[in-house]
Amino acid sequence: MVIVFAILGLIMGAGIGEGWGALIGALAGGWLGYWLKKSKKTPPQSFEASVASVAATDDAADLADPKMLHAQVRNLMHRVLTLEKEVAKLKGEEVVAAAEARMGSAVAAPAALATPVEQIPQPAFEPVAEVQPAATFATPEAAAAAEPVVPKEPGAIWKWLTGGNALVRIGVVILFFGVAFLVRYAAEHVEVPIEGRLAGAALGALLMLVIGWRLRERAGGYGLVLQGGGIGVLYLVVFGAFRIWKLVPSELAFALLVLIALASAILAIAQDSRSLAVAGVSGGFLAPLLASTGQGSHVALFGFYLVLDIGVLIIAWYKAWRALNLVAFAFTFVIGGIWGGQFYRPEFFSTTQPFLAAFFVLYVAVAVLYALRRAPQRNDAVDNILVFGNPLVAAGLQFGLVKDMEYGAAWSAVALGAFYAVLAWQLWRRQRESLQLLVECFIALSIAFATLAIPLAFDGRWTAASWALEGAAALWVGTRQNRKLPKWLGLALQPAAGFAFLADAPGYVPALAVLNSGFVGGMTIALSGFFCAWYLARTETGKALAIVPAVLFAWATAWWLGTGWYEIGLFVRSDWTAGVRLLDAALTSVVFLLSRRPLAWRMPAYGALVLLPVMVIWTLLWHEAHSHPFAGSGLVAWPVAFAVLYWALARVEGEVHEALSNASHCIALWLLSIVLGWECAWRIDAAVGEGKIWADIGRPLVPALLAAWITTRSETSRWPFATHLRLYLVYALAPLMAALWLWGIGINFAQSGDPAPLPYLPLLNPLDVSIALLVLILLTWRRTVLRVDPPAWLERAMQTAPVWLGASGFLWANGVLLRTLHHWANVPFRFEAMMRSTLVQTSFSVFWSLLALGAMVFANRIRMRGLWVCGAGLLAVVVVKLFLIDLSKIGGVERIVSFLGVGVLLLVIGYLAPVPPRKEGEVR
């Protein structure tokens, strides 16, 4: 089968694309043949499966009863004894006594067998074990050796050569070739009138027919083989008289050929001889080849073959002889394909097309007749080679005939699709019970040719749209009929449509918005994907296709958004493009929300949340087109998008997975903080216009105010806090608070805090006020979180808050000092300049000593040794700094101030803040 299909694919491919087409066609045909061959094979049931099936029966269940088990063993022992006696009688061996002696101890008395198994002593089973080494229970190796070896079934060719009277068969074949060569040689060398030679050959053929008929019942098929050879010679004679020597007119030659074909069909049917039919048909197809001079007319050749094929059709009306059908099919199309590749020219179209159409229709009829004859014996019997190989080869040859005609291949594919559609409909009306599989095959072929017609006639965009719709229809039909082939075909057409669209997309510029093939094609792919996802979700309950609806829905959503965005990019002004695309995503979310209830489908609830990742992506890309979110169409797009997003979150609550819903709430809050913070920073900077610090403090202002507002909410507040208060306080605000804290640490040293046009005042400037506000919000949030049962990791962080708040306060205080020195003492606000400044180093020493003093005095008052130790540690750092840095790099007044100031402070600390006493139970 693989070779036959490879040859057929070779012919088809050569008709389409010559060299490369032939190679691709051969590979495709070989693969199809292999698939069809494998699909016919049913794996044998394994031994384990057989045992399992036996164990599942009621009889096997009875073996669980000990009494029943013992009865079964006794019954088996008697059967083995009986079999040994029969074998002994057949072989003439006297082994009955020995067998009885071995089995005697195992076959217990009826009273003993009636005893329950639990009460039978162990030695009662020992005789059974002694029997096993004997011939009764042989080892697996011995059993395998004793079993008769079944010879392997020979192949069809070998059976033909060795079965029956092989010499007669081979002799007839050789005789046929000899007669053909003799006729040809005689035509070239012997001066005998051609009429006499042909008459002699015809007489010999009739003699073979008569002798074969008289010997038709002889064993070995001797008479049948002779009849087949005689029919082949008659074909050769008539064809030679008409084609080579022009002795008979075409009408008479045609009539004689029809008569011979009918005679061979009648003989084969009357004697129920498949071999006679095959022999006669083979001889008829070989006749013109053996007698040809290479100068003949293709009309005569194909007319002759058409007569032969009609004979095959007549036989197929009565007999389901698959071998005959395949032999005639192979001869017809292989020889026709070879002629087409070598001799066909466009001017031959009118004399070639009718024959190709006739051959195609004839073998479709043969396939239908074969299925009708086989259906009573075998349900849904289909000859795969004829059903699929015939249109495959015929289409390849047809495309070769019309390759020079505009839309010729497309119209040919349409005609083939329509033909199979009508044929499937008629068969379904008349033979739906017996030919269901054949009808489905014809439906698949109709869809395939209709699909093939589209790319042959239209561009890739219309092709993609048509394929997507056909895929949806095929999926619908396959699911309703519970057929895997159309279902998988429909699924495969969805990505095929997408790739066809993208392959034709480069360079495409439509003239009209929406009313163009690009927009219609893309939207058709999207809608087809949505339909397939919805229909599979409703009908598919197995796990194998459980994920397919989600994948199709994602695929369709991507095409929906992508098609709309591409159209917007072509026809909307550039400064409005981003906002309109965002509005398109919001509109898509609304459509999903409104469609989920009428469709009784949960997937659109997930689709509505696609707006959130789209908004995240546009937030990242927005700065490439605009300086702030509300620029251009963003003034409308962002508020609408956030309103639709929170509406979607409220509507789909309980319909989507809880983890996805919670994550969406958190990401939505972070995104809102970023967008509004960005817009706030731009607005402040635009209003003030001088100091960069105004824009910098504008970014965290909105997130901080949002956090402060959320911390004042309670479970009695409106949605979403009524149901998600803990989610917002813990999981949404924790990362936001961490980001605000890191922003405060970073900007404390990154910006000089220039409040222009306002003057700089320590602590009373926009930067320090903002940091103080953040600290206040952080403390408020901490107090609120501790009341809502936070998770363990957050509770541990809240317990260590005094430590990191103290460290952050120390850093903030140093930042205030550096910014004050920058604005009041004109020290450049750069790290290198600050570190080289003697004023900065002196200020550090004195300032750190003051901080240490304050911490230690406060710790002494509240008797907190830990805080006092921290102050002492800071003071130790100051002392080390005095001797390692200030002593070597600072001179003059700064050095004096550093040492005097630190020394005085140490004295004050020693007087005001001695080490507080240990608490009771504290380890020294």
Short mmCIF file of C-alpha atoms in Angstrom, two decimals, residues 98-428:
data_model
loop_
_atom_site.label_atom_id
_atom_site.label_comp_id
_atom_site.label_asym_id
_atom_site.label_seq_id
_atom_site.Cartn_x
_atom_site.Cartn_y
_atom_site.Cartn_z
CA ALA A 98 1.34 -44.95 34.15
CA ALA A 99 -0.95 -41.96 33.78
CA GLU A 100 -3.48 -43.50 36.14
CA ALA A 101 -0.77 -44.17 38.68
CA ARG A 102 0.39 -40.57 38.57
CA MET A 103 -3.13 -39.16 38.77
CA GLY A 104 -4.48 -41.54 41.38
CA SER A 105 -3.10 -39.74 44.36
CA ALA A 106 -4.27 -36.36 43.05
CA VAL A 107 -7.87 -37.43 42.43
CA ALA A 108 -9.15 -37.72 45.96
CA ALA A 109 -12.23 -39.59 47.15
CA PRO A 110 -15.53 -37.71 47.07
CA ALA A 111 -15.70 -37.54 50.83
CA ALA A 112 -12.26 -36.01 51.02
CA LEU A 113 -13.08 -33.51 48.34
CA ALA A 114 -16.19 -32.44 50.20
CA THR A 115 -14.08 -31.43 53.19
CA PRO A 116 -13.52 -27.69 53.49
CA VAL A 117 -10.13 -26.56 52.28
CA GLU A 118 -9.25 -25.05 55.64
CA GLN A 119 -9.51 -28.53 57.25
CA ILE A 120 -7.46 -30.40 54.66
CA PRO A 121 -3.94 -31.12 55.95
CA GLN A 122 -0.99 -29.91 53.87
CA PRO A 123 0.13 -33.44 52.73
CA ALA A 124 -3.20 -33.79 50.91
CA PHE A 125 -1.79 -31.60 48.13
CA GLU A 126 1.65 -33.23 47.87
CA PRO A 127 0.66 -35.79 45.18
CA VAL A 128 -0.38 -32.93 42.92
CA ALA A 129 3.07 -31.43 43.18
CA GLU A 130 4.57 -34.82 42.24
CA VAL A 131 2.63 -34.89 39.00
CA GLN A 132 4.08 -31.66 37.64
CA PRO A 133 7.49 -32.92 36.52
CA ALA A 134 5.81 -35.64 34.49
CA ALA A 135 4.55 -35.30 30.97
CA THR A 136 1.14 -34.15 32.13
CA PHE A 137 2.37 -30.70 33.25
CA ALA A 138 5.35 -29.98 31.08
CA THR A 139 7.66 -27.02 31.46
CA PRO A 140 7.08 -24.03 29.19
CA GLU A 141 10.08 -25.01 27.07
CA ALA A 142 8.79 -28.55 26.64
CA ALA A 143 5.31 -27.34 25.92
CA ALA A 144 6.65 -25.00 23.26
CA ALA A 145 8.61 -27.84 21.70
CA ALA A 146 5.58 -30.15 21.76
CA GLU A 147 3.25 -27.66 20.09
CA PRO A 148 3.05 -27.90 16.31
CA VAL A 149 4.88 -25.12 14.53
CA VAL A 150 2.48 -23.08 12.44
CA PRO A 151 4.26 -21.94 9.29
CA LYS A 152 4.24 -18.25 8.50
CA GLU A 153 1.59 -17.17 6.03
CA PRO A 154 3.31 -16.64 2.65
CA GLY A 155 2.97 -13.41 0.76
CA ALA A 156 0.51 -12.85 -2.05
CA ILE A 157 3.16 -13.05 -4.80
CA TRP A 158 4.65 -16.25 -3.43
CA LYS A 159 1.21 -17.87 -3.11
CA TRP A 160 0.49 -16.93 -6.75
CA LEU A 161 3.74 -18.52 -7.89
CA THR A 162 3.42 -21.69 -5.81
CA GLY A 163 -0.35 -22.13 -5.38
CA GLY A 164 -2.28 -24.26 -7.81
CA ASN A 165 -0.70 -24.92 -11.21
CA ALA A 166 2.09 -22.38 -11.12
CA LEU A 167 3.64 -23.62 -14.35
CA VAL A 168 0.45 -22.90 -16.27
CA ARG A 169 0.21 -19.42 -14.85
CA ILE A 170 3.79 -18.56 -15.63
CA GLY A 171 3.47 -20.18 -19.04
CA VAL A 172 0.43 -18.11 -19.97
CA VAL A 173 2.20 -14.92 -19.00
CA ILE A 174 5.23 -15.83 -21.06
CA LEU A 175 2.99 -16.93 -23.92
CA PHE A 176 1.18 -13.62 -23.87
CA PHE A 177 4.42 -11.67 -24.14
CA GLY A 178 5.62 -14.03 -26.87
CA VAL A 179 2.51 -13.49 -28.95
CA ALA A 180 2.84 -9.74 -28.60
CA PHE A 181 6.47 -9.82 -29.71
CA LEU A 182 5.62 -12.22 -32.53
CA VAL A 183 2.95 -9.91 -33.88
CA ARG A 184 5.33 -7.00 -33.79
CA TYR A 185 8.18 -8.93 -35.40
CA ALA A 186 5.89 -10.27 -38.08
CA ALA A 187 4.78 -6.79 -38.92
CA GLU A 188 8.39 -5.83 -39.57
CA HIS A 189 9.91 -8.91 -41.27
CA VAL A 190 7.36 -11.41 -42.58
CA GLU A 191 5.54 -10.81 -45.84
CA VAL A 192 2.41 -12.61 -44.74
CA PRO A 193 -0.70 -10.48 -45.17
CA ILE A 194 -1.50 -8.74 -41.93
CA GLU A 195 -5.08 -9.88 -42.14
CA GLY A 196 -3.95 -13.50 -42.07
CA ARG A 197 -1.64 -12.96 -39.14
CA LEU A 198 -4.30 -11.24 -37.10
CA ALA A 199 -6.83 -13.92 -38.00
CA GLY A 200 -4.41 -16.61 -36.85
CA ALA A 201 -3.81 -14.85 -33.57
CA ALA A 202 -7.54 -14.42 -33.04
CA LEU A 203 -8.16 -18.07 -33.85
CA GLY A 204 -5.52 -19.12 -31.34
CA ALA A 205 -7.12 -16.90 -28.71
CA LEU A 206 -10.55 -18.43 -29.32
CA LEU A 207 -9.00 -21.88 -29.10
CA MET A 208 -7.54 -20.96 -25.70
CA LEU A 209 -10.97 -19.77 -24.57
CA VAL A 210 -12.68 -22.98 -25.67
CA ILE A 211 -10.08 -25.24 -24.08
CA GLY A 212 -10.12 -23.14 -20.93
CA TRP A 213 -13.90 -23.34 -20.71
CA ARG A 214 -13.83 -27.13 -21.15
CA LEU A 215 -11.21 -27.41 -18.39
CA ARG A 216 -12.71 -24.79 -16.09
CA GLU A 217 -13.39 -27.28 -13.28
CA ARG A 218 -9.96 -28.81 -13.31
CA ALA A 219 -7.95 -28.42 -10.13
CA GLY A 220 -5.33 -25.71 -10.07
CA GLY A 221 -7.33 -23.23 -12.15
CA TYR A 222 -5.82 -24.50 -15.42
CA GLY A 223 -8.83 -23.56 -17.51
CA LEU A 224 -9.25 -20.16 -15.91
CA VAL A 225 -5.67 -19.21 -16.69
CA LEU A 226 -6.10 -20.25 -20.33
CA GLN A 227 -9.25 -18.18 -20.62
CA GLY A 228 -7.48 -15.16 -19.20
CA GLY A 229 -4.66 -15.51 -21.72
CA GLY A 230 -7.11 -15.87 -24.61
CA ILE A 231 -8.93 -12.70 -23.63
CA GLY A 232 -5.66 -10.80 -23.47
CA VAL A 233 -4.70 -11.97 -26.98
CA LEU A 234 -8.06 -10.90 -28.36
CA TYR A 235 -7.54 -7.44 -26.91
CA LEU A 236 -4.16 -7.33 -28.60
CA VAL A 237 -5.53 -8.41 -31.97
CA VAL A 238 -8.33 -5.86 -32.06
CA PHE A 239 -6.09 -3.06 -30.91
CA GLY A 240 -3.43 -3.94 -33.50
CA ALA A 241 -5.95 -4.15 -36.31
CA PHE A 242 -7.32 -0.74 -35.47
CA ARG A 243 -4.35 1.17 -34.11
CA ILE A 244 -1.33 -0.15 -36.00
CA TRP A 245 -2.57 -1.41 -39.34
CA LYS A 246 -5.77 0.63 -39.74
CA LEU A 247 -7.69 -2.42 -40.94
CA VAL A 248 -10.91 -1.73 -39.09
CA PRO A 249 -12.72 1.56 -38.51
CA SER A 250 -12.81 3.05 -35.08
CA GLU A 251 -16.50 2.25 -34.62
CA LEU A 252 -15.97 -1.46 -35.29
CA ALA A 253 -12.83 -1.59 -33.13
CA PHE A 254 -14.68 0.06 -30.29
CA ALA A 255 -17.56 -2.38 -30.60
CA LEU A 256 -15.20 -5.37 -30.63
CA LEU A 257 -13.33 -4.10 -27.57
CA VAL A 258 -16.61 -3.61 -25.75
CA LEU A 259 -17.64 -7.11 -26.71
CA ILE A 260 -14.38 -8.60 -25.41
CA ALA A 261 -14.68 -6.67 -22.17
CA LEU A 262 -18.24 -7.86 -21.71
CA ALA A 263 -17.22 -11.43 -22.53
CA SER A 264 -14.40 -11.41 -20.00
CA ALA A 265 -16.73 -9.94 -17.38
CA ILE A 266 -19.38 -12.56 -18.06
CA LEU A 267 -16.86 -15.39 -17.93
CA ALA A 268 -15.34 -14.17 -14.71
CA ILE A 269 -18.71 -13.66 -13.03
CA ALA A 270 -20.13 -16.97 -14.30
CA GLN A 271 -17.17 -18.91 -12.92
CA ASP A 272 -16.74 -16.67 -9.87
CA SER A 273 -13.11 -16.33 -10.88
CA ARG A 274 -11.23 -13.33 -9.63
CA SER A 275 -8.02 -14.52 -11.25
CA LEU A 276 -9.71 -14.69 -14.68
CA ALA A 277 -10.92 -11.16 -14.30
CA VAL A 278 -7.49 -9.93 -13.25
CA ALA A 279 -5.79 -11.83 -16.05
CA GLY A 280 -8.17 -10.50 -18.66
CA VAL A 281 -7.92 -6.91 -17.48
CA SER A 282 -4.14 -7.06 -17.19
CA GLY A 283 -3.85 -8.40 -20.70
CA GLY A 284 -6.09 -5.69 -22.02
CA PHE A 285 -4.06 -2.90 -20.38
CA LEU A 286 -0.75 -4.34 -21.54
CA ALA A 287 -1.86 -4.85 -25.15
CA PRO A 288 -1.44 -1.27 -26.40
CA LEU A 289 1.91 -0.95 -24.65
CA LEU A 290 3.38 -4.04 -26.24
CA ALA A 291 2.09 -3.27 -29.72
CA SER A 292 2.77 0.48 -29.63
CA THR A 293 5.21 2.19 -32.02
CA GLY A 294 5.23 5.46 -30.10
CA GLN A 295 3.33 7.34 -32.83
CA GLY A 296 -0.24 6.60 -31.79
CA SER A 297 -3.12 8.78 -30.74
CA HIS A 298 -3.81 9.33 -27.07
CA VAL A 299 -7.52 9.40 -27.85
CA ALA A 300 -7.37 5.83 -29.04
CA LEU A 301 -5.29 4.77 -26.05
CA PHE A 302 -7.60 6.36 -23.49
CA GLY A 303 -10.70 5.20 -25.35
CA PHE A 304 -9.39 1.65 -25.19
CA TYR A 305 -8.65 1.99 -21.47
CA LEU A 306 -12.09 3.44 -20.88
CA VAL A 307 -13.64 0.32 -22.37
CA LEU A 308 -11.53 -1.84 -20.09
CA ASP A 309 -12.53 0.19 -17.05
CA ILE A 310 -16.19 -0.13 -17.99
CA GLY A 311 -15.69 -3.89 -17.90
CA VAL A 312 -14.21 -3.56 -14.43
CA LEU A 313 -17.24 -1.50 -13.39
CA ILE A 314 -19.59 -4.19 -14.70
CA ILE A 315 -17.78 -6.83 -12.69
CA ALA A 316 -17.83 -4.58 -9.63
CA TRP A 317 -21.63 -4.48 -9.96
CA TYR A 318 -21.72 -8.19 -9.13
CA LYS A 319 -18.49 -8.93 -7.28
CA ALA A 320 -16.45 -7.16 -4.59
CA TRP A 321 -13.10 -8.09 -6.12
CA ARG A 322 -10.72 -5.56 -4.67
CA ALA A 323 -7.64 -6.93 -6.43
CA LEU A 324 -9.28 -6.45 -9.83
CA ASN A 325 -10.28 -2.88 -8.97
CA LEU A 326 -6.82 -1.96 -7.81
CA VAL A 327 -5.06 -3.54 -10.80
CA ALA A 328 -7.26 -1.66 -13.25
CA PHE A 329 -6.94 1.57 -11.28
CA ALA A 330 -3.15 1.31 -11.18
CA PHE A 331 -2.87 0.56 -14.91
CA THR A 332 -5.19 3.40 -15.86
CA PHE A 333 -3.66 6.21 -13.85
CA VAL A 334 -0.02 5.14 -13.92
CA ILE A 335 0.00 4.85 -17.70
CA GLY A 336 -2.09 8.00 -18.02
CA GLY A 337 0.27 9.91 -15.73
CA ILE A 338 3.34 8.74 -17.66
CA TRP A 339 1.76 9.85 -20.94
CA GLY A 340 0.79 13.21 -19.42
CA GLY A 341 4.29 13.88 -18.15
CA GLN A 342 5.89 13.10 -21.53
CA PHE A 343 3.45 14.10 -24.24
CA TYR A 344 0.75 16.41 -22.91
CA ARG A 345 0.40 19.87 -24.49
CA PRO A 346 -2.27 22.53 -23.93
CA GLU A 347 -3.83 21.85 -27.32
CA PHE A 348 -4.65 18.30 -26.12
CA PHE A 349 -6.92 19.60 -23.34
CA SER A 350 -10.23 19.11 -25.17
CA THR A 351 -9.34 15.50 -26.02
CA THR A 352 -7.84 14.63 -22.62
CA GLN A 353 -10.12 16.27 -20.07
CA PRO A 354 -13.18 14.09 -20.87
CA PHE A 355 -11.18 10.89 -20.40
CA LEU A 356 -9.75 12.02 -17.08
CA ALA A 357 -13.20 12.96 -15.82
CA ALA A 358 -14.62 9.63 -17.03
CA PHE A 359 -11.85 7.62 -15.33
CA PHE A 360 -12.35 9.55 -12.10
CA VAL A 361 -16.12 9.08 -12.01
CA LEU A 362 -15.81 5.44 -13.00
CA TYR A 363 -13.51 4.57 -10.10
CA VAL A 364 -15.65 6.53 -7.67
CA ALA A 365 -18.47 4.26 -8.80
CA VAL A 366 -16.24 1.19 -8.36
CA ALA A 367 -15.44 2.28 -4.80
CA VAL A 368 -19.15 2.74 -4.03
CA LEU A 369 -20.04 -0.65 -5.52
CA TYR A 370 -17.26 -2.32 -3.53
CA ALA A 371 -18.62 -0.79 -0.33
CA LEU A 372 -22.15 -1.91 -1.20
CA ARG A 373 -21.04 -5.48 -1.83
CA ARG A 374 -18.90 -5.64 1.31
CA ALA A 375 -21.30 -3.84 3.66
CA PRO A 376 -23.47 -6.90 4.43
CA GLN A 377 -20.37 -8.89 5.41
CA ARG A 378 -18.45 -6.13 7.12
CA ASN A 379 -19.83 -2.89 8.53
CA ASP A 380 -18.55 0.29 6.88
CA ALA A 381 -16.26 -1.55 4.43
CA VAL A 382 -14.26 1.05 2.51
CA ASP A 383 -11.47 0.58 -0.02
CA ASN A 384 -9.11 3.28 1.21
CA ILE A 385 -6.93 3.20 -1.90
CA LEU A 386 -9.79 3.88 -4.27
CA VAL A 387 -11.68 6.26 -1.98
CA PHE A 388 -8.68 8.49 -1.27
CA GLY A 389 -6.18 7.52 -3.97
CA ASN A 390 -8.56 8.15 -6.85
CA PRO A 391 -9.24 11.85 -6.02
CA LEU A 392 -5.60 12.35 -5.04
CA VAL A 393 -4.26 11.11 -8.37
CA ALA A 394 -7.08 12.57 -10.46
CA ALA A 395 -6.66 15.99 -8.84
CA GLY A 396 -2.92 15.93 -9.50
CA LEU A 397 -3.45 15.10 -13.16
CA GLN A 398 -6.25 17.67 -13.42
CA PHE A 399 -4.08 20.44 -12.00
CA GLY A 400 -1.45 19.49 -14.56
CA LEU A 401 -3.99 19.89 -17.37
CA VAL A 402 -5.22 23.34 -16.26
CA LYS A 403 -2.02 24.82 -14.85
CA ASP A 404 -1.86 27.33 -17.72
CA MET A 405 -5.46 28.50 -17.23
CA GLU A 406 -6.38 31.36 -14.91
CA TYR A 407 -8.28 29.98 -11.92
CA GLY A 408 -8.31 26.60 -13.65
CA ALA A 409 -7.02 24.75 -10.59
CA ALA A 410 -9.42 26.62 -8.30
CA TRP A 411 -12.49 25.77 -10.40
CA SER A 412 -11.32 22.16 -10.65
CA ALA A 413 -11.08 21.94 -6.86
CA VAL A 414 -14.54 23.51 -6.52
CA ALA A 415 -15.98 20.99 -8.97
CA LEU A 416 -14.41 18.08 -7.09
CA GLY A 417 -15.68 19.39 -3.76
CA ALA A 418 -19.19 19.87 -5.11
CA PHE A 419 -19.16 16.40 -6.69
CA TYR A 420 -18.24 14.71 -3.42
CA ALA A 421 -20.76 16.80 -1.48
CA VAL A 422 -23.63 15.79 -3.79
CA LEU A 423 -22.50 12.17 -3.81
CA ALA A 424 -22.30 12.06 0.00
CA TRP A 425 -25.77 13.56 0.27
CA GLN A 426 -27.26 11.01 -2.12
CA LEU A 427 -25.59 8.07 -0.42
CA TRP A 428 -26.70 9.35 2.96
#
